[in-house]
Amino acid sequence: MELWVPITLFAAAMQTVRTGWQKALKTDMDDYAVTWARFGFALPLAPLYLVLLVASGLALPVVNSQFFTAAAIAGVLQIIATIMLVALFSRREFAVCTAFSKTEAVQVALLGSLFFGEDLSLLGMYGVALGGIGIALMLPRGGSWQTAAIGICSGTAFALTGLFVRQAIFALGDADPLAAAAMTLAVMLLLQTLLLGIVLCFRSGAPFRRLWQARGHALAVGVSGFLGSIGWATAFALTNPAYVKTLAQVELPLAYVLGRTVFREKLRPLEIIAMSICAIAAIVVAFV
């Protein structure tokens, strides 16, 4: 089993935890404030992680304009994707919201192949296609197509985020994958915290005061989000993002368990079958 596989599994677990905390935080504030918590409370961890890498003997990469451009685009796309995902929490069950956002697995394969020069093996194509079937079964039957559209657009933005993160890492040349991923994440977090922070300054309801009042939940969002992001960025540095995002569909059964045990949600049998198909697709891709 290649190194990117356990790293991706760790990232998926951390993302499930982060998304669960975001749903809990959503009860106290709006989508923008909940999204800022992911970036703002994670930002102090980025320089600490860079220091740890340097102390371990790794050299930090030399950045350039191509890197900054790709990292900035990835950062903005991730803001958009996260806001749309958080908006879904008031519309559907936690697990279903997660499933809609996971359309990124198919989208990252298509977009990566068409526009970013990423190749897929035959087995990888089968895995991604199987994941697409599972996601298709999640689409509403007589439900809200607006909700589905938001979820799929969120998946598109997440898919493009992953592809531009990989472009940013490529721009750093032959830098160590851990150092390149850490530098990319640090730049993204700084940009995201500043941009979304400016937006919050013009929103009503004293969002920063409310975030401070809910700092326990907000810190949990930030820490789990940071750990997950380090995992994603490192995995993107090691292999095709399509494989990473398809394997990441193991997050779906995790989301189902969290939805049942924490949020007391119930899913339709077809939704459970769809998540199982996505999990099988993840296993296929894990052994590409």
mmCIF file of C-alpha atoms in Angstrom:
data_model
loop_
_atom_site.group_PDB
_atom_site.id
_atom_site.type_symbol
_atom_site.label_atom_id
_atom_site.label_comp_id
_atom_site.label_asym_id
_atom_site.label_seq_id
_atom_site.Cartn_x
_atom_site.Cartn_y
_atom_site.Cartn_z
ATOM 1 C CA MET A 1 0.000 0.000 0.000
ATOM 2 C CA GLU A 2 1.427 3.369 -1.012
ATOM 3 C CA LEU A 3 2.008 6.182 1.493
ATOM 4 C CA TRP A 4 -0.750 8.412 0.103
ATOM 5 C CA VAL A 5 -3.406 5.858 1.131
ATOM 6 C CA PRO A 6 -3.072 6.080 4.956
ATOM 7 C CA ILE A 7 -2.513 9.843 4.668
ATOM 8 C CA THR A 8 -5.792 10.177 2.744
ATOM 9 C CA LEU A 9 -7.664 7.994 5.230
ATOM 10 C CA PHE A 10 -6.413 10.205 8.061
ATOM 11 C CA ALA A 11 -7.473 13.336 6.167
ATOM 12 C CA ALA A 12 -10.942 11.886 5.508
ATOM 13 C CA ALA A 13 -11.399 11.059 9.191
ATOM 14 C CA MET A 14 -10.334 14.562 10.226
ATOM 15 C CA GLN A 15 -12.634 16.122 7.628
ATOM 16 C CA THR A 16 -15.583 14.130 8.972
ATOM 17 C CA VAL A 17 -14.825 15.405 12.470
ATOM 18 C CA ARG A 18 -14.417 18.974 11.190
ATOM 19 C CA THR A 19 -17.672 18.872 9.238
ATOM 20 C CA GLY A 20 -19.511 17.533 12.270
ATOM 21 C CA TRP A 21 -18.207 20.402 14.419
ATOM 22 C CA GLN A 22 -19.196 22.847 11.673
ATOM 23 C CA LYS A 23 -22.741 21.507 11.720
ATOM 24 C CA ALA A 24 -22.828 21.945 15.504
ATOM 25 C CA LEU A 25 -21.458 25.491 15.168
ATOM 26 C CA LYS A 26 -24.039 26.278 12.484
ATOM 27 C CA THR A 27 -26.769 26.378 15.148
ATOM 28 C CA ASP A 28 -25.155 29.472 16.683
ATOM 29 C CA MET A 29 -24.110 31.602 13.662
ATOM 30 C CA ASP A 30 -24.294 32.107 9.914
ATOM 31 C CA ASP A 31 -22.493 30.293 7.091
ATOM 32 C CA TYR A 32 -19.701 32.874 6.714
ATOM 33 C CA ALA A 33 -18.757 32.856 10.386
ATOM 34 C CA VAL A 34 -18.749 29.049 10.523
ATOM 35 C CA THR A 35 -16.534 28.974 7.425
ATOM 36 C CA TRP A 36 -14.131 31.554 8.894
ATOM 37 C CA ALA A 37 -13.724 29.368 11.995
ATOM 38 C CA ARG A 38 -12.206 26.678 9.786
ATOM 39 C CA PHE A 39 -9.494 29.059 8.586
ATOM 40 C CA GLY A 40 -9.031 31.584 11.374
ATOM 41 C CA PHE A 41 -8.686 29.081 14.207
ATOM 42 C CA ALA A 42 -6.360 26.921 12.096
ATOM 43 C CA LEU A 43 -4.028 29.748 11.044
ATOM 44 C CA PRO A 44 -1.828 29.774 14.218
ATOM 45 C CA LEU A 45 -1.053 26.092 13.664
ATOM 46 C CA ALA A 46 0.489 26.667 10.215
ATOM 47 C CA PRO A 47 3.718 28.413 11.341
ATOM 48 C CA LEU A 48 4.098 25.920 14.202
ATOM 49 C CA TYR A 49 3.949 23.056 11.717
ATOM 50 C CA LEU A 50 6.525 24.778 9.485
ATOM 51 C CA VAL A 51 8.847 25.210 12.471
ATOM 52 C CA LEU A 52 8.483 21.515 13.342
ATOM 53 C CA LEU A 53 9.377 20.526 9.785
ATOM 54 C CA VAL A 54 12.473 22.754 9.816
ATOM 55 C CA ALA A 55 13.486 21.365 13.217
ATOM 56 C CA SER A 56 13.201 17.850 11.784
ATOM 57 C CA GLY A 57 15.727 18.742 9.086
ATOM 58 C CA LEU A 58 13.495 19.606 6.126
ATOM 59 C CA ALA A 59 14.250 22.701 4.074
ATOM 60 C CA LEU A 60 11.368 25.056 3.276
ATOM 61 C CA PRO A 61 10.776 25.525 -0.468
ATOM 62 C CA VAL A 62 11.521 28.770 -2.297
ATOM 63 C CA VAL A 63 8.215 30.302 -3.400
ATOM 64 C CA ASN A 64 7.502 32.029 -6.707
ATOM 65 C CA SER A 65 4.707 33.906 -8.477
ATOM 66 C CA GLN A 66 3.293 30.757 -10.091
ATOM 67 C CA PHE A 67 2.994 29.185 -6.646
ATOM 68 C CA PHE A 68 1.249 32.218 -5.160
ATOM 69 C CA THR A 69 -1.227 32.392 -8.048
ATOM 70 C CA ALA A 70 -2.226 28.732 -7.778
ATOM 71 C CA ALA A 71 -2.400 28.859 -3.961
ATOM 72 C CA ALA A 72 -4.548 32.021 -4.061
ATOM 73 C CA ILE A 73 -6.998 30.481 -6.538
ATOM 74 C CA ALA A 74 -7.185 27.320 -4.429
ATOM 75 C CA GLY A 75 -7.801 29.394 -1.300
ATOM 76 C CA VAL A 76 -10.688 31.356 -2.803
ATOM 77 C CA LEU A 77 -12.272 28.208 -4.258
ATOM 78 C CA GLN A 78 -12.078 26.489 -0.880
ATOM 79 C CA ILE A 79 -13.870 29.423 0.758
ATOM 80 C CA ILE A 80 -16.690 29.168 -1.790
ATOM 81 C CA ALA A 81 -16.899 25.385 -1.466
ATOM 82 C CA THR A 82 -17.024 25.493 2.338
ATOM 83 C CA ILE A 83 -19.707 28.195 2.465
ATOM 84 C CA MET A 84 -21.921 26.125 0.150
ATOM 85 C CA LEU A 85 -21.329 22.968 2.209
ATOM 86 C CA VAL A 86 -22.215 24.745 5.451
ATOM 87 C CA ALA A 87 -25.352 26.159 3.780
ATOM 88 C CA LEU A 88 -26.501 22.578 3.093
ATOM 89 C CA PHE A 89 -26.639 21.730 6.796
ATOM 90 C CA SER A 90 -29.957 23.547 7.211
ATOM 91 C CA ARG A 91 -31.416 21.707 4.196
ATOM 92 C CA ARG A 92 -30.490 18.009 4.509
ATOM 93 C CA GLU A 93 -29.092 15.366 6.834
ATOM 94 C CA PHE A 94 -25.407 15.551 7.713
ATOM 95 C CA ALA A 95 -24.500 12.370 5.804
ATOM 96 C CA VAL A 96 -26.414 13.434 2.691
ATOM 97 C CA CYS A 97 -24.741 16.860 2.725
ATOM 98 C CA THR A 98 -21.383 15.114 2.895
ATOM 99 C CA ALA A 99 -22.373 12.839 0.004
ATOM 100 C CA PHE A 100 -23.338 15.751 -2.238
ATOM 101 C CA SER A 101 -19.996 17.436 -1.622
ATOM 102 C CA LYS A 102 -18.298 14.152 -2.492
ATOM 103 C CA THR A 103 -19.308 14.548 -6.139
ATOM 104 C CA GLU A 104 -15.859 16.171 -6.185
ATOM 105 C CA ALA A 105 -14.363 12.693 -6.632
ATOM 106 C CA VAL A 106 -15.847 12.299 -10.110
ATOM 107 C CA GLN A 107 -15.424 15.964 -10.966
ATOM 108 C CA VAL A 108 -11.752 16.077 -10.004
ATOM 109 C CA ALA A 109 -11.120 13.091 -12.286
ATOM 110 C CA LEU A 110 -12.885 14.715 -15.245
ATOM 111 C CA LEU A 111 -11.488 18.208 -14.716
ATOM 112 C CA GLY A 112 -8.009 16.902 -13.987
ATOM 113 C CA SER A 113 -7.989 14.777 -17.123
ATOM 114 C CA LEU A 114 -9.417 17.517 -19.362
ATOM 115 C CA PHE A 115 -7.564 20.596 -18.126
ATOM 116 C CA PHE A 116 -4.681 19.637 -15.812
ATOM 117 C CA GLY A 117 -2.993 16.749 -17.633
ATOM 118 C CA GLU A 118 -3.724 14.182 -14.914
ATOM 119 C CA ASP A 119 -3.854 10.575 -16.169
ATOM 120 C CA LEU A 120 -6.013 7.771 -14.802
ATOM 121 C CA SER A 121 -5.263 4.048 -14.996
ATOM 122 C CA LEU A 122 -7.993 1.703 -16.230
ATOM 123 C CA LEU A 123 -8.677 0.445 -12.696
ATOM 124 C CA GLY A 124 -8.692 4.036 -11.490
ATOM 125 C CA MET A 125 -11.326 4.898 -14.104
ATOM 126 C CA TYR A 126 -13.489 1.995 -12.915
ATOM 127 C CA GLY A 127 -13.181 3.159 -9.319
ATOM 128 C CA VAL A 128 -14.085 6.739 -10.159
ATOM 129 C CA ALA A 129 -17.023 5.603 -12.324
ATOM 130 C CA LEU A 130 -18.308 3.386 -9.513
ATOM 131 C CA GLY A 131 -18.071 6.324 -7.148
ATOM 132 C CA GLY A 132 -20.064 8.381 -9.650
ATOM 133 C CA ILE A 133 -22.841 5.761 -9.663
ATOM 134 C CA GLY A 134 -22.993 5.877 -5.890
ATOM 135 C CA ILE A 135 -23.232 9.656 -5.897
ATOM 136 C CA ALA A 136 -25.952 9.575 -8.591
ATOM 137 C CA LEU A 137 -28.107 7.422 -6.301
ATOM 138 C CA MET A 138 -27.895 10.208 -3.713
ATOM 139 C CA LEU A 139 -29.645 12.700 -5.979
ATOM 140 C CA PRO A 140 -33.138 13.649 -4.783
ATOM 141 C CA ARG A 141 -36.205 11.629 -5.698
ATOM 142 C CA GLY A 142 -38.971 14.209 -5.496
ATOM 143 C CA GLY A 143 -36.793 16.322 -3.217
ATOM 144 C CA SER A 144 -35.093 19.661 -3.649
ATOM 145 C CA TRP A 145 -32.964 19.950 -6.772
ATOM 146 C CA GLN A 146 -31.786 23.304 -5.487
ATOM 147 C CA THR A 147 -30.173 21.469 -2.591
ATOM 148 C CA ALA A 148 -28.566 19.008 -5.009
ATOM 149 C CA ALA A 149 -27.290 21.878 -7.161
ATOM 150 C CA ILE A 150 -25.664 23.567 -4.163
ATOM 151 C CA GLY A 151 -24.055 20.285 -3.143
ATOM 152 C CA ILE A 152 -22.738 19.524 -6.620
ATOM 153 C CA CYS A 153 -21.404 23.075 -7.038
ATOM 154 C CA SER A 154 -19.700 22.661 -3.676
ATOM 155 C CA GLY A 155 -18.131 19.479 -5.029
ATOM 156 C CA THR A 156 -16.949 21.338 -8.137
ATOM 157 C CA ALA A 157 -15.276 24.020 -6.038
ATOM 158 C CA PHE A 158 -13.646 21.394 -3.799
ATOM 159 C CA ALA A 159 -12.434 19.483 -6.870
ATOM 160 C CA LEU A 160 -10.843 22.590 -8.378
ATOM 161 C CA THR A 161 -9.336 23.418 -4.987
ATOM 162 C CA GLY A 162 -7.517 20.094 -4.942
ATOM 163 C CA LEU A 163 -6.273 20.488 -8.501
ATOM 164 C CA PHE A 164 -4.939 24.002 -7.881
ATOM 165 C CA VAL A 165 -3.303 22.882 -4.628
ATOM 166 C CA ARG A 166 -1.451 20.268 -6.676
ATOM 167 C CA GLN A 167 -0.464 22.972 -9.200
ATOM 168 C CA ALA A 168 0.878 25.133 -6.369
ATOM 169 C CA ILE A 169 2.919 22.194 -5.057
ATOM 170 C CA PHE A 170 4.255 21.478 -8.558
ATOM 171 C CA ALA A 171 5.346 25.127 -8.814
ATOM 172 C CA LEU A 172 7.707 24.539 -5.871
ATOM 173 C CA GLY A 173 9.803 22.184 -7.974
ATOM 174 C CA ASP A 174 11.493 19.235 -6.270
ATOM 175 C CA ALA A 175 10.701 20.364 -2.734
ATOM 176 C CA ASP A 176 9.934 17.686 -0.152
ATOM 177 C CA PRO A 177 6.195 16.818 -0.328
ATOM 178 C CA LEU A 178 5.663 17.516 3.380
ATOM 179 C CA ALA A 179 7.337 20.930 3.172
ATOM 180 C CA ALA A 180 5.580 21.841 -0.081
ATOM 181 C CA ALA A 181 2.175 20.875 1.339
ATOM 182 C CA ALA A 182 2.819 22.820 4.551
ATOM 183 C CA MET A 183 3.897 25.959 2.694
ATOM 184 C CA THR A 184 0.867 25.778 0.404
ATOM 185 C CA LEU A 185 -1.507 25.371 3.323
ATOM 186 C CA ALA A 186 0.093 28.228 5.276
ATOM 187 C CA VAL A 187 -0.307 30.666 2.370
ATOM 188 C CA MET A 188 -3.887 29.542 1.744
ATOM 189 C CA LEU A 189 -4.877 29.885 5.405
ATOM 190 C CA LEU A 190 -3.420 33.390 5.647
ATOM 191 C CA LEU A 191 -5.265 34.527 2.523
ATOM 192 C CA GLN A 192 -8.528 32.857 3.555
ATOM 193 C CA THR A 193 -8.455 34.288 7.074
ATOM 194 C CA LEU A 194 -7.869 37.819 5.774
ATOM 195 C CA LEU A 195 -10.367 37.733 2.892
ATOM 196 C CA LEU A 196 -13.232 36.164 4.811
ATOM 197 C CA GLY A 197 -12.354 38.223 7.891
ATOM 198 C CA ILE A 198 -12.891 41.412 5.870
ATOM 199 C CA VAL A 199 -16.274 40.087 4.742
ATOM 200 C CA LEU A 200 -17.275 39.345 8.344
ATOM 201 C CA CYS A 201 -16.403 42.906 9.379
ATOM 202 C CA PHE A 202 -19.273 44.128 7.207
ATOM 203 C CA ARG A 203 -21.837 41.565 8.344
ATOM 204 C CA SER A 204 -24.327 42.213 11.117
ATOM 205 C CA GLY A 205 -24.743 40.202 14.289
ATOM 206 C CA ALA A 206 -21.241 40.708 15.723
ATOM 207 C CA PRO A 207 -19.860 37.491 14.147
ATOM 208 C CA PHE A 208 -16.428 37.704 15.809
ATOM 209 C CA ARG A 209 -17.966 38.128 19.252
ATOM 210 C CA ARG A 210 -20.220 35.123 18.662
ATOM 211 C CA LEU A 211 -17.240 33.093 17.418
ATOM 212 C CA TRP A 212 -15.342 33.941 20.585
ATOM 213 C CA GLN A 213 -18.321 32.922 22.703
ATOM 214 C CA ALA A 214 -18.375 29.579 20.875
ATOM 215 C CA ARG A 215 -14.576 29.330 20.784
ATOM 216 C CA GLY A 216 -14.562 25.735 22.028
ATOM 217 C CA HIS A 217 -16.512 24.500 18.999
ATOM 218 C CA ALA A 218 -14.708 26.937 16.708
ATOM 219 C CA LEU A 219 -11.290 25.727 17.888
ATOM 220 C CA ALA A 220 -12.362 22.126 17.270
ATOM 221 C CA VAL A 221 -13.336 23.110 13.709
ATOM 222 C CA GLY A 222 -9.988 24.842 13.177
ATOM 223 C CA VAL A 223 -7.762 22.090 14.575
ATOM 224 C CA SER A 224 -9.536 19.200 12.830
ATOM 225 C CA GLY A 225 -9.695 21.249 9.623
ATOM 226 C CA PHE A 226 -5.967 21.980 9.789
ATOM 227 C CA LEU A 227 -5.068 18.324 10.324
ATOM 228 C CA GLY A 228 -7.320 17.282 7.463
ATOM 229 C CA SER A 229 -5.915 19.950 5.137
ATOM 230 C CA ILE A 230 -2.327 18.874 5.851
ATOM 231 C CA GLY A 231 -3.356 15.347 4.942
ATOM 232 C CA TRP A 232 -5.067 16.410 1.698
ATOM 233 C CA ALA A 233 -2.208 18.631 0.554
ATOM 234 C CA THR A 234 0.393 15.958 1.287
ATOM 235 C CA ALA A 235 -1.633 13.296 -0.541
ATOM 236 C CA PHE A 236 -2.062 15.633 -3.539
ATOM 237 C CA ALA A 237 1.714 16.012 -3.640
ATOM 238 C CA LEU A 238 2.134 12.240 -3.827
ATOM 239 C CA THR A 239 -0.497 11.138 -6.365
ATOM 240 C CA ASN A 240 -3.349 12.082 -8.706
ATOM 241 C CA PRO A 241 -6.056 14.059 -6.812
ATOM 242 C CA ALA A 242 -8.720 11.874 -8.471
ATOM 243 C CA TYR A 243 -7.413 8.839 -6.565
ATOM 244 C CA VAL A 244 -7.207 10.831 -3.354
ATOM 245 C CA LYS A 245 -10.769 12.126 -3.604
ATOM 246 C CA THR A 246 -12.223 8.771 -4.585
ATOM 247 C CA LEU A 247 -10.538 7.034 -1.654
ATOM 248 C CA ALA A 248 -11.809 9.913 0.503
ATOM 249 C CA GLN A 249 -15.336 8.635 -0.072
ATOM 250 C CA VAL A 250 -14.733 6.397 2.954
ATOM 251 C CA GLU A 251 -15.856 9.593 4.664
ATOM 252 C CA LEU A 252 -19.432 8.709 3.680
ATOM 253 C CA PRO A 253 -19.923 5.748 6.034
ATOM 254 C CA LEU A 254 -18.133 7.748 8.715
ATOM 255 C CA ALA A 255 -20.592 10.594 8.128
ATOM 256 C CA TYR A 256 -23.481 8.128 8.318
ATOM 257 C CA VAL A 257 -22.323 6.850 11.704
ATOM 258 C CA LEU A 258 -21.814 10.398 12.983
ATOM 259 C CA GLY A 259 -25.214 11.473 11.691
ATOM 260 C CA ARG A 260 -26.957 8.563 13.410
ATOM 261 C CA THR A 261 -25.117 8.717 16.735
ATOM 262 C CA VAL A 262 -24.643 12.458 17.231
ATOM 263 C CA PHE A 263 -27.363 14.182 15.194
ATOM 264 C CA ARG A 264 -29.988 11.396 15.453
ATOM 265 C CA GLU A 265 -30.616 11.357 11.712
ATOM 266 C CA LYS A 266 -32.125 8.544 9.651
ATOM 267 C CA LEU A 267 -31.398 7.816 5.997
ATOM 268 C CA ARG A 268 -33.410 6.062 3.296
ATOM 269 C CA PRO A 269 -32.277 2.530 2.336
ATOM 270 C CA LEU A 270 -31.236 3.779 -1.115
ATOM 271 C CA GLU A 271 -28.973 6.383 0.476
ATOM 272 C CA ILE A 272 -27.296 3.684 2.570
ATOM 273 C CA ILE A 273 -26.784 1.541 -0.560
ATOM 274 C CA ALA A 274 -25.316 4.544 -2.390
ATOM 275 C CA MET A 275 -22.828 5.174 0.409
ATOM 276 C CA SER A 276 -21.832 1.498 0.357
ATOM 277 C CA ILE A 277 -21.118 1.719 -3.378
ATOM 278 C CA CYS A 278 -18.967 4.782 -2.766
ATOM 279 C CA ALA A 279 -17.050 2.907 -0.085
ATOM 280 C CA ILE A 280 -16.385 0.032 -2.514
ATOM 281 C CA ALA A 281 -15.154 2.558 -5.072
ATOM 282 C CA ALA A 282 -12.758 3.911 -2.457
ATOM 283 C CA ILE A 283 -11.364 0.402 -1.848
ATOM 284 C CA VAL A 284 -10.826 -0.106 -5.599
ATOM 285 C CA VAL A 285 -8.918 3.153 -5.916
ATOM 286 C CA ALA A 286 -6.843 2.430 -2.801
ATOM 287 C CA PHE A 287 -5.213 -0.483 -4.590
ATOM 288 C CA VAL A 288 -4.669 1.184 -7.987
#
